[in-house]
Tab-separated table of C-alpha atoms in Angstrom:
chain	number	residue	atom	x	y	z
Q	1	MET	CA	9.353	9.789	11.555
Q	2	ASN	CA	8.551	8.762	15.429
Q	3	THR	CA	11.212	7.746	18.066
Q	4	ARG	CA	8.975	6.104	20.848
Q	5	GLY	CA	6.360	3.786	21.478
Q	6	LEU	CA	3.108	4.622	21.429
Q	7	ARG	CA	1.633	2.758	23.910
Q	8	SER	CA	1.882	5.377	26.895
Q	9	GLN	CA	0.112	8.094	24.609
Q	10	LEU	CA	-2.883	5.402	23.391
Q	11	LYS	CA	-4.811	5.572	26.658
Q	12	ASP	CA	-5.132	9.429	26.423
Q	13	SER	CA	-6.735	9.047	23.101
Q	14	VAL	CA	-9.667	6.920	23.345
Q	15	PRO	CA	-12.810	9.992	22.821
Q	16	VAL	CA	-15.190	9.093	25.021
Q	17	THR	CA	-18.442	10.195	23.670
Q	18	GLY	CA	-21.113	11.788	26.100
Q	19	LEU	CA	-24.399	10.545	26.882
Q	20	CYS	CA	-25.962	11.137	23.952
Q	21	PRO	CA	-23.574	12.232	21.015
Q	22	GLN	CA	-26.551	13.005	18.733
Q	23	ALA	CA	-27.346	15.390	20.886
Q	24	GLY	CA	-29.297	18.857	19.491
Q	25	PRO	CA	-29.372	22.126	21.200
Q	26	TYR	CA	-32.055	21.269	23.697
Q	27	GLY	CA	-30.057	18.203	24.609
Q	28	VAL	CA	-32.153	15.018	23.385
Q	29	GLN	CA	-31.178	13.278	20.078
Q	30	ASP	CA	-31.277	15.719	16.635
Q	31	SER	CA	-32.924	13.164	14.363
Q	32	LEU	CA	-33.539	15.550	11.156
Q	33	ARG	CA	-29.587	16.822	11.756
Q	34	ARG	CA	-27.851	13.792	12.591
Q	35	GLY	CA	-29.413	10.874	11.303
Q	36	PHE	CA	-30.842	7.924	13.289
Q	37	SER	CA	-28.830	7.199	15.929
Q	38	SER	CA	-27.946	3.772	17.496
Q	39	VAL	CA	-26.129	2.924	20.492
Q	40	LYS	CA	-23.758	0.049	18.974
Q	41	ASN	CA	-22.739	2.506	16.014
Q	42	GLU	CA	-21.999	5.211	18.893
Q	43	LEU	CA	-20.126	3.132	21.442
Q	44	LEU	CA	-17.864	0.462	18.979
Q	45	PRO	CA	-15.914	1.927	16.104
Q	46	SER	CA	-16.914	-0.243	12.367
Q	47	HIS	CA	-13.099	-1.082	12.100
Q	48	PRO	CA	-10.107	-1.549	14.568
Q	49	LEU	CA	-8.090	0.931	13.305
Q	50	GLU	CA	-10.765	3.285	12.915
Q	51	LEU	CA	-9.985	5.432	16.134
Q	52	SER	CA	-6.300	5.516	15.901
Q	53	GLU	CA	-6.218	6.651	12.334
Q	54	LYS	CA	-8.427	9.466	13.640
Q	55	ASN	CA	-5.986	10.486	16.671
Q	56	PHE	CA	-2.554	9.309	14.432
Q	57	GLN	CA	-1.691	12.578	13.804
Q	58	LEU	CA	-2.643	14.060	17.453
Q	59	ASN	CA	-0.604	11.488	18.689
Q	60	GLN	CA	2.165	11.754	16.950
Q	61	ASP	CA	2.095	15.347	17.416
Q	62	LYS	CA	2.021	14.983	21.280
Q	63	MET	CA	4.873	12.325	21.182
Q	64	ASN	CA	6.973	14.458	19.468
Q	65	PHE	CA	6.035	17.244	21.787
Q	66	ASN	CA	6.916	15.136	24.828
Q	67	THR	CA	10.339	13.912	23.442
Q	68	LEU	CA	11.332	17.868	22.646
Q	69	ARG	CA	10.170	18.958	26.363
Q	70	ASN	CA	12.566	15.795	27.842
Q	71	ILE	CA	15.716	17.009	25.423
Q	72	GLN	CA	15.450	20.761	24.970
Q	73	GLY	CA	13.173	22.044	28.360
Q	74	LEU	CA	9.816	23.145	28.278
Q	75	HIS	CA	9.859	26.028	25.996
Q	76	ALA	CA	10.634	24.481	23.022
Q	77	PRO	CA	7.335	22.575	22.880
Q	78	LEU	CA	5.691	25.867	23.994
Q	79	LYS	CA	7.352	28.100	21.375
Q	80	LEU	CA	6.224	24.999	18.445
Q	81	GLN	CA	2.821	25.014	20.196
Q	82	MET	CA	2.301	28.774	19.382
Q	83	GLU	CA	3.754	28.711	15.511
Q	84	TYR	CA	1.239	25.484	15.142
Q	85	ARG	CA	-1.607	27.689	16.461
Q	86	ALA	CA	-0.767	30.520	14.117
Q	87	ALA	CA	-0.120	28.126	11.517
Q	88	ARG	CA	-3.824	26.368	11.517
Q	89	GLN	CA	-5.299	29.579	11.442
Q	90	ILE	CA	-4.595	30.030	8.297
Q	91	GLN	CA	-7.255	28.261	6.211
Q	92	ARG	CA	-9.808	28.985	3.040
Q	93	LEU	CA	-13.572	28.851	3.969
Q	94	PRO	CA	-15.093	25.714	5.765
Q	95	PHE	CA	-15.987	24.057	2.036
Q	96	LEU	CA	-12.902	24.890	0.643
Q	97	PRO	CA	-9.546	22.508	0.419
Q	98	SER	CA	-6.971	24.388	2.516
Q	99	SER	CA	-3.682	23.723	1.145
Q	100	ASN	CA	-1.792	24.022	4.874
Q	101	LEU	CA	1.248	24.575	3.590
Q	102	ALA	CA	2.444	26.533	6.592
Q	103	LEU	CA	1.616	23.846	9.043
Q	104	ASP	CA	3.081	20.892	7.017
Q	105	THR	CA	6.337	22.626	6.581
Q	106	LEU	CA	6.377	22.959	10.360
Q	107	ARG	CA	5.376	19.195	10.894
Q	108	GLY	CA	7.824	18.285	8.319
Q	109	SER	CA	5.019	16.520	6.743
Q	110	ASP	CA	5.458	18.570	3.279
Q	111	ASP	CA	8.048	15.980	2.245
Q	112	TYR	CA	6.514	12.794	3.109
Q	113	ILE	CA	3.933	10.818	0.970
Q	114	GLY	CA	1.462	9.237	2.659
Q	115	PHE	CA	-1.834	7.147	1.849
Q	116	GLU	CA	-3.759	10.201	2.844
Q	117	ASP	CA	-2.375	12.094	0.090
Q	118	ILE	CA	-3.160	8.858	-2.708
Q	119	LEU	CA	-6.121	7.425	-1.552
Q	120	ASN	CA	-9.125	9.620	-1.166
Q	121	ASP	CA	-7.635	12.878	-2.501
Q	122	PRO	CA	-10.374	15.406	-1.478
Q	123	VAL	CA	-9.238	17.717	-4.469
Q	124	GLN	CA	-10.537	14.538	-6.861
Q	125	SER	CA	-13.753	14.073	-4.685
Q	126	GLU	CA	-17.080	13.792	-6.745
Q	127	MET	CA	-19.268	15.551	-4.287
Q	128	MET	CA	-18.874	19.312	-2.574
Q	129	GLY	CA	-19.862	19.668	0.999
Q	130	ASP	CA	-23.153	21.487	1.316
Q	131	PRO	CA	-21.450	25.233	2.607
Q	132	HIS	CA	-24.092	26.328	4.177
Q	133	ILE	CA	-24.156	23.806	6.496
Q	134	MET	CA	-20.054	23.624	6.649
Q	135	THR	CA	-20.242	27.416	7.470
Q	136	GLU	CA	-23.064	27.002	9.788
Q	137	TYR	CA	-21.209	23.992	11.947
Q	138	LYS	CA	-17.856	26.059	11.784
Q	139	LEU	CA	-19.643	28.874	13.878
Q	140	GLY	CA	-21.710	26.924	16.128
Q	141	VAL	CA	-24.569	27.457	14.718
Q	142	LEU	CA	-25.934	24.355	13.639
A	1	MET	CA	-26.889	15.636	6.527
A	2	ALA	CA	-26.699	11.782	7.997
A	3	THR	CA	-23.574	12.303	10.288
A	4	VAL	CA	-21.460	14.828	11.873
A	5	SER	CA	-18.699	13.511	8.584
A	6	VAL	CA	-20.558	15.943	6.368
A	7	CYS	CA	-20.268	19.293	8.316
A	8	GLN	CA	-16.247	19.020	8.432
A	9	TYR	CA	-14.099	18.958	5.764
A	10	HIS	CA	-12.337	15.195	4.666
A	11	PRO	CA	-8.867	15.222	4.842
A	12	GLY	CA	-8.596	11.806	2.513
A	13	GLY	CA	-7.082	8.542	2.896
A	14	PHE	CA	-8.394	5.013	4.747
A	15	SER	CA	-12.171	5.782	4.747
A	16	PHE	CA	-13.779	3.677	7.045
A	17	GLU	CA	-17.663	4.190	6.188
A	18	ASN	CA	-18.016	0.833	4.564
A	19	CYS	CA	-17.037	-1.335	6.971
A	20	LYS	CA	-20.619	-1.722	9.181
A	21	ARG	CA	-22.290	-2.173	5.994
A	22	ASN	CA	-19.672	-4.908	4.719
A	23	ALA	CA	-19.757	-6.982	7.746
A	24	LEU	CA	-23.379	-6.820	7.358
A	25	LEU	CA	-23.050	-8.070	3.248
A	26	GLU	CA	-20.296	-10.667	4.457
A	27	ALA	CA	-22.935	-11.761	7.747
A	28	ASP	CA	-25.767	-12.105	4.822
A	29	ILE	CA	-23.708	-13.605	2.156
A	30	THR	CA	-22.375	-16.278	3.284
A	31	LYS	CA	-25.711	-17.106	5.397
A	32	LEU	CA	-26.602	-18.070	1.484
A	33	GLY	CA	-23.742	-19.934	1.107
A	34	PHE	CA	-22.133	-17.858	-1.822
A	35	SER	CA	-18.775	-16.279	-0.832
A	36	SER	CA	-17.479	-12.898	-1.517
A	37	PRO	CA	-14.500	-12.608	-3.582
A	38	ALA	CA	-10.928	-12.850	-2.812
A	39	ALA	CA	-8.140	-10.481	-2.687
A	40	ARG	CA	-5.675	-11.410	-5.017
A	41	LYS	CA	-2.155	-12.874	-3.268
A	42	THR	CA	0.879	-13.598	-4.607
A	43	GLY	CA	1.313	-17.055	-2.549
A	44	THR	CA	4.898	-16.783	-3.391
A	45	THR	CA	8.308	-17.880	-3.022
A	46	ILE	CA	10.558	-14.512	-2.223
A	47	CYS	CA	14.003	-14.972	-1.179
A	48	GLY	CA	16.857	-13.202	-0.949
A	49	VAL	CA	20.654	-13.910	-0.048
A	50	VAL	CA	24.062	-11.825	0.704
A	51	TYR	CA	27.014	-12.738	-1.061
A	52	LYS	CA	30.834	-11.440	-1.116
A	53	ASP	CA	29.752	-8.233	-3.153
A	54	GLY	CA	26.459	-7.243	-2.575
A	55	VAL	CA	22.735	-8.977	-2.860
A	56	VAL	CA	20.616	-11.777	-4.750
A	57	LEU	CA	17.345	-11.509	-4.872
A	58	GLY	CA	15.145	-13.962	-6.402
A	59	ALA	CA	11.186	-14.522	-7.093
A	60	ASP	CA	8.470	-16.832	-8.756
A	61	THR	CA	6.219	-14.841	-10.869
A	62	ARG	CA	2.311	-16.752	-9.850
A	63	ALA	CA	-0.739	-14.466	-9.160
A	64	THR	CA	-3.257	-16.900	-7.560
A	65	GLU	CA	-6.932	-15.391	-6.436
A	66	GLY	CA	-8.657	-18.011	-4.056
A	67	MET	CA	-7.739	-21.291	-6.241
A	68	VAL	CA	-7.057	-19.758	-9.459
A	69	VAL	CA	-3.865	-18.651	-10.891
A	70	ALA	CA	-4.632	-14.821	-11.166
A	71	ASP	CA	-1.317	-14.126	-12.925
A	72	LYS	CA	1.124	-16.255	-14.380
A	73	ASN	CA	4.115	-13.937	-15.044
A	74	CYS	CA	4.072	-10.942	-12.430
A	75	SER	CA	6.683	-9.116	-11.046
A	76	LYS	CA	7.107	-9.246	-7.341
A	77	ILE	CA	10.947	-7.162	-7.345
A	78	HIS	CA	9.664	-3.887	-7.001
A	79	TYR	CA	11.989	-0.842	-7.785
A	80	ILE	CA	13.034	1.521	-4.240
A	81	SER	CA	16.221	3.268	-4.863
A	82	PRO	CA	18.404	2.597	-8.112
A	83	ASN	CA	20.446	0.786	-5.545
A	84	ILE	CA	17.358	-0.868	-3.348
A	85	TYR	CA	15.142	-3.595	-4.384
A	86	CYS	CA	11.779	-5.317	-2.683
A	87	CYS	CA	10.200	-8.563	-2.908
A	88	GLY	CA	7.175	-8.918	-1.988
A	89	ALA	CA	4.496	-11.837	-0.644
A	90	GLY	CA	0.893	-11.274	0.299
A	91	THR	CA	-1.641	-8.855	-0.992
A	92	ALA	CA	-0.356	-8.522	-4.498
A	93	ALA	CA	-2.596	-5.323	-4.306
A	94	ASP	CA	-0.430	-4.174	-0.972
A	95	THR	CA	2.629	-4.831	-1.985
A	96	GLU	CA	2.859	-2.913	-5.002
A	97	MET	CA	1.263	0.228	-3.128
A	98	THR	CA	3.378	0.244	-0.009
A	99	THR	CA	6.930	-0.166	-2.095
A	100	GLN	CA	5.734	2.644	-4.098
A	101	ILE	CA	4.925	4.877	-1.574
A	102	ILE	CA	8.231	3.900	0.128
A	103	SER	CA	9.914	4.298	-3.233
A	104	SER	CA	8.594	7.726	-3.444
A	105	ASN	CA	9.389	8.807	0.387
A	106	LEU	CA	12.871	7.562	-0.234
A	107	GLU	CA	13.634	9.700	-2.862
A	108	LEU	CA	11.861	12.883	-1.611
A	109	HIS	CA	14.452	11.679	1.261
A	110	ALA	CA	17.798	11.323	-0.972
A	111	LEU	CA	16.737	14.921	-2.429
A	112	SER	CA	16.952	16.671	0.938
A	113	THR	CA	20.162	14.574	2.470
A	114	GLY	CA	22.052	14.502	-0.963
A	115	ARG	CA	23.064	11.005	-0.465
A	116	LEU	CA	22.015	7.965	-1.867
A	117	PRO	CA	19.667	6.165	0.352
A	118	ARG	CA	20.384	3.333	3.019
A	119	VAL	CA	19.119	-0.021	3.220
A	120	ALA	CA	18.331	0.853	6.727
A	121	THR	CA	16.427	3.696	6.016
A	122	ALA	CA	13.909	2.037	3.890
A	123	ASN	CA	13.413	-0.468	6.353
A	124	ARG	CA	12.228	1.903	8.936
A	125	MET	CA	10.186	3.389	6.856
A	126	LEU	CA	7.983	0.322	6.171
A	127	LYS	CA	8.261	-0.866	9.149
A	128	GLN	CA	6.904	2.112	10.897
A	129	MET	CA	4.110	1.890	8.304
A	130	LEU	CA	3.112	-1.607	8.517
A	131	PHE	CA	3.354	-1.508	11.861
A	132	ARG	CA	0.898	1.867	12.186
A	133	TYR	CA	-1.740	-0.544	10.479
A	134	GLN	CA	-1.351	-3.098	12.539
A	135	GLY	CA	-1.034	-5.529	10.170
A	136	TYR	CA	-4.265	-4.969	8.167
A	137	ILE	CA	-2.013	-4.479	5.612
A	138	GLY	CA	-0.798	-8.146	4.335
A	139	ALA	CA	2.544	-7.140	2.661
A	140	ALA	CA	5.335	-9.856	3.983
A	141	LEU	CA	8.111	-7.843	1.899
A	142	VAL	CA	11.839	-9.032	1.303
A	143	LEU	CA	14.139	-5.451	1.077
A	144	GLY	CA	17.559	-5.902	0.082
A	145	GLY	CA	20.495	-3.544	-1.381
A	146	VAL	CA	23.854	-1.936	-1.392
A	147	ASP	CA	24.664	1.035	0.059
A	148	CYS	CA	27.898	3.104	1.757
A	149	ALA	CA	28.236	0.399	4.479
A	150	GLY	CA	28.197	-2.525	2.546
A	151	PRO	CA	25.035	-5.495	1.401
A	152	HIS	CA	22.411	-5.268	3.973
A	153	LEU	CA	19.116	-8.032	3.321
A	154	TYR	CA	16.349	-7.252	5.521
A	155	SER	CA	12.689	-9.260	6.027
A	156	ILE	CA	9.756	-7.620	7.308
A	157	TYR	CA	6.442	-9.202	8.502
A	158	PRO	CA	2.896	-7.906	7.802
A	159	HIS	CA	2.411	-6.728	11.345
A	160	GLY	CA	5.974	-4.649	11.537
A	161	SER	CA	8.442	-6.878	12.659
A	162	THR	CA	11.900	-6.791	10.817
A	163	ASP	CA	15.048	-9.018	11.190
A	164	LYS	CA	18.552	-8.514	9.284
A	165	LEU	CA	19.824	-11.851	8.343
A	166	PRO	CA	22.442	-12.731	5.654
A	167	TYR	CA	19.698	-15.032	4.231
A	168	VAL	CA	16.170	-14.866	4.476
A	169	THR	CA	12.610	-16.438	2.289
A	170	MET	CA	9.304	-15.548	3.068
A	171	GLY	CA	5.850	-16.653	1.224
A	172	SER	CA	3.932	-19.606	0.942
A	173	GLY	CA	6.596	-21.497	-0.341
A	174	SER	CA	9.395	-20.139	2.152
A	175	LEU	CA	10.165	-23.549	3.672
A	176	ALA	CA	10.875	-24.925	0.450
A	177	ALA	CA	13.594	-22.184	0.020
A	178	MET	CA	14.846	-22.003	3.425
A	179	ALA	CA	15.422	-25.647	2.992
A	180	VAL	CA	17.627	-25.239	-0.023
A	181	PHE	CA	19.309	-21.905	1.667
A	182	GLU	CA	19.756	-24.198	5.515
A	183	ASP	CA	21.849	-27.228	3.182
A	184	ARG	CA	23.939	-24.937	0.637
A	185	TYR	CA	24.587	-21.501	2.110
A	186	ARG	CA	28.235	-20.492	3.139
A	187	PRO	CA	29.374	-16.880	4.093
A	188	ASN	CA	31.369	-14.844	1.239
A	189	MET	CA	30.175	-16.597	-1.704
A	190	GLU	CA	30.844	-15.718	-5.583
A	191	GLU	CA	28.473	-13.901	-7.897
A	192	GLU	CA	27.620	-17.146	-10.218
A	193	GLU	CA	26.835	-19.615	-7.361
A	194	ALA	CA	25.257	-17.003	-5.568
A	195	LYS	CA	22.895	-16.890	-8.324
A	196	HIS	CA	22.583	-20.662	-8.343
A	197	LEU	CA	21.741	-20.984	-5.100
A	198	VAL	CA	19.036	-18.452	-5.174
A	199	ARG	CA	17.632	-20.208	-8.345
A	200	ASP	CA	17.549	-23.310	-6.858
A	201	ALA	CA	15.924	-22.489	-3.821
A	202	ILE	CA	12.774	-20.472	-5.392
A	203	ALA	CA	12.340	-24.066	-7.646
A	204	ALA	CA	12.238	-25.817	-4.869
A	205	GLY	CA	9.279	-23.386	-3.602
A	206	ILE	CA	8.064	-23.684	-7.472
A	207	PHE	CA	7.970	-27.286	-7.291
A	208	ASN	CA	6.727	-28.045	-4.222
A	209	ASP	CA	4.310	-25.202	-3.349
A	210	LEU	CA	1.003	-24.769	-4.882
A	211	GLY	CA	1.169	-20.827	-4.785
A	212	SER	CA	4.416	-20.904	-6.404
A	213	GLY	CA	4.784	-21.311	-10.255
A	214	SER	CA	6.196	-20.577	-13.312
A	215	ASN	CA	9.105	-18.294	-13.896
A	216	ILE	CA	12.184	-17.556	-11.619
A	217	ASP	CA	12.884	-13.932	-11.540
A	218	LEU	CA	16.276	-13.150	-9.977
A	219	CYS	CA	17.980	-9.301	-9.139
A	220	VAL	CA	21.759	-8.948	-8.798
A	221	ILE	CA	22.793	-5.866	-6.592
A	222	THR	CA	26.189	-4.798	-6.457
A	223	LYS	CA	27.553	-1.743	-5.845
A	224	GLY	CA	26.940	0.405	-8.849
A	225	LYS	CA	25.736	-1.956	-10.368
A	226	VAL	CA	21.903	-4.197	-10.482
A	227	ASP	CA	20.983	-6.642	-12.780
A	228	TYR	CA	17.495	-7.232	-13.111
A	229	LEU	CA	16.808	-10.947	-14.650
A	230	ARG	CA	13.658	-11.410	-15.663
A	231	PRO	CA	13.167	-14.097	-16.469
A	232	HIS	CA	16.613	-15.953	-15.032
A	233	ASP	CA	14.923	-19.444	-15.533
A	234	VAL	CA	11.840	-20.372	-17.403
A	235	ALA	CA	10.875	-23.243	-14.838
A	236	ASN	CA	7.451	-24.287	-15.572
A	237	LYS	CA	6.689	-24.374	-19.684
A	238	LYS	CA	3.433	-24.686	-20.918
A	239	GLY	CA	3.143	-27.548	-22.461
A	240	VAL	CA	3.295	-27.907	-26.512
A	241	ARG	CA	0.333	-29.300	-28.915
A	242	THR	CA	1.423	-32.553	-30.071
A	243	GLY	CA	-0.850	-32.186	-33.066
A	244	SER	CA	-3.716	-30.066	-34.334
A	245	TYR	CA	-7.898	-30.543	-34.402
A	246	ARG	CA	-8.249	-28.362	-37.195
A	247	TYR	CA	-9.878	-30.230	-40.603
A	248	LYS	CA	-7.810	-29.731	-43.728
A	249	HIS	CA	-8.925	-27.335	-46.685
A	250	GLY	CA	-11.684	-29.499	-48.339
A	251	THR	CA	-12.892	-32.015	-45.695
A	252	THR	CA	-16.165	-31.268	-46.552
A	253	GLY	CA	-17.323	-31.853	-50.135
A	254	VAL	CA	-19.029	-28.780	-51.712
A	255	LEU	CA	-22.557	-29.609	-53.636
A	256	THR	CA	-23.501	-26.329	-54.920
A	257	LYS	CA	-22.533	-22.878	-54.535
A	258	VAL	CA	-24.834	-19.951	-55.234
A	259	VAL	CA	-23.079	-16.219	-55.562
A	260	ILE	CA	-25.877	-12.949	-55.119
A	261	PRO	CA	-23.783	-9.850	-55.383
A	262	LEU	CA	-24.879	-7.246	-53.426
A	263	ASN	CA	-25.045	-3.767	-55.159
A	264	LEU	CA	-24.373	-0.693	-52.980
A	265	GLU	CA	-24.520	2.422	-54.308
A	266	VAL	CA	-23.517	5.934	-53.361
A	267	VAL	CA	-26.091	8.126	-51.788
A	268	GLU	CA	-23.963	10.759	-50.052
A	269	GLU	CA	-20.291	11.221	-48.772
A	270	SER	CA	-18.961	13.504	-46.486
A	271	VAL	CA	-15.496	14.353	-45.100
A	272	HIS	CA	-15.234	15.765	-41.155
A	273	THR	CA	-12.328	17.222	-40.353
A	274	MET	CA	-11.132	16.010	-36.709
A	275	ASP	CA	-9.793	19.048	-34.601
A	276	THR	CA	-6.137	16.951	-33.726
A	277	SER	CA	-4.449	19.841	-31.832
């Protein structure tokens, strides 16, 4: 549960897209792989909550680490972040769902139920991602 | 292959994919003169009062969908934990899902701490969740319960602000109910007096507000006991038909009667056993 306000962290989390967010390997927009682009679609989010929800976990972590640094000193968040990094590497293949159990236990969200567990559960989605594209994206080849 | 989202794994939760499409559709529909369907709201009167031994929560039972009554007897007092109950006003789905999520989280929390959950914990969880969604979850709640520190009553607004008070009302009929409370509330009432006061406050909301109606539900929470009285009072009885429009047998005279028997012969008979194991 968070104990500090969000205001001080929010300005750091707005993502700034580059000049051409749909750029492919040659710098121009890549219509074949990323579809048609429109400036309006890229600049503004489609819902006021979209940005804050996308970055919510990130912001929560930043806030918690900041509080921890203020209370216990620099070593505490450093050690924890090393553990987070290690836990984040335990994943299945890119197109398969990972349980993220170690990461959940570290964060304390293993005994917390939120909307991400009830709505749009990836385990119950009707479509599966294309394994080739997802692996290529993960390896940076796409 | 349309967007980057195809290449990454979807984490679940709210999906904003259709927001732009919905905005366009909304604009087109209003240009044609129609209106998109409205979410089912519980235009409501809910209230709560702290009395000597505990908390009394009250609610009406009408759910509206625009200008039509969608449910004449819906239950607006939701269970959060054995000693905490929550009345919900606003969008019906939002109150339902929010209270269920908080109830599950509180149960996990209670199992983890090994103690009976406190009302302040439920309040804090609700307000943090509602603030996270900036009021887009339209749930206005009256949270009441009795824990180790005594009886507590909170009102929680959709944007995440909360008030801890001895008597609260929410919903479209809140002004009517608050008028009754402001007139007759006294600290440290007895149980019967508190129940009567809440019943009168909800009745004021039912009779003076179009969004509230039907029955009055009460929930009396004391240390170790919960009385869920549903319905406590049927304030709006549906009228009884005084006459019948059915015609008596023999009203129409019979002139002729012809009976033609249909002879069916059994051609084939087969029995299929169903595997019900």
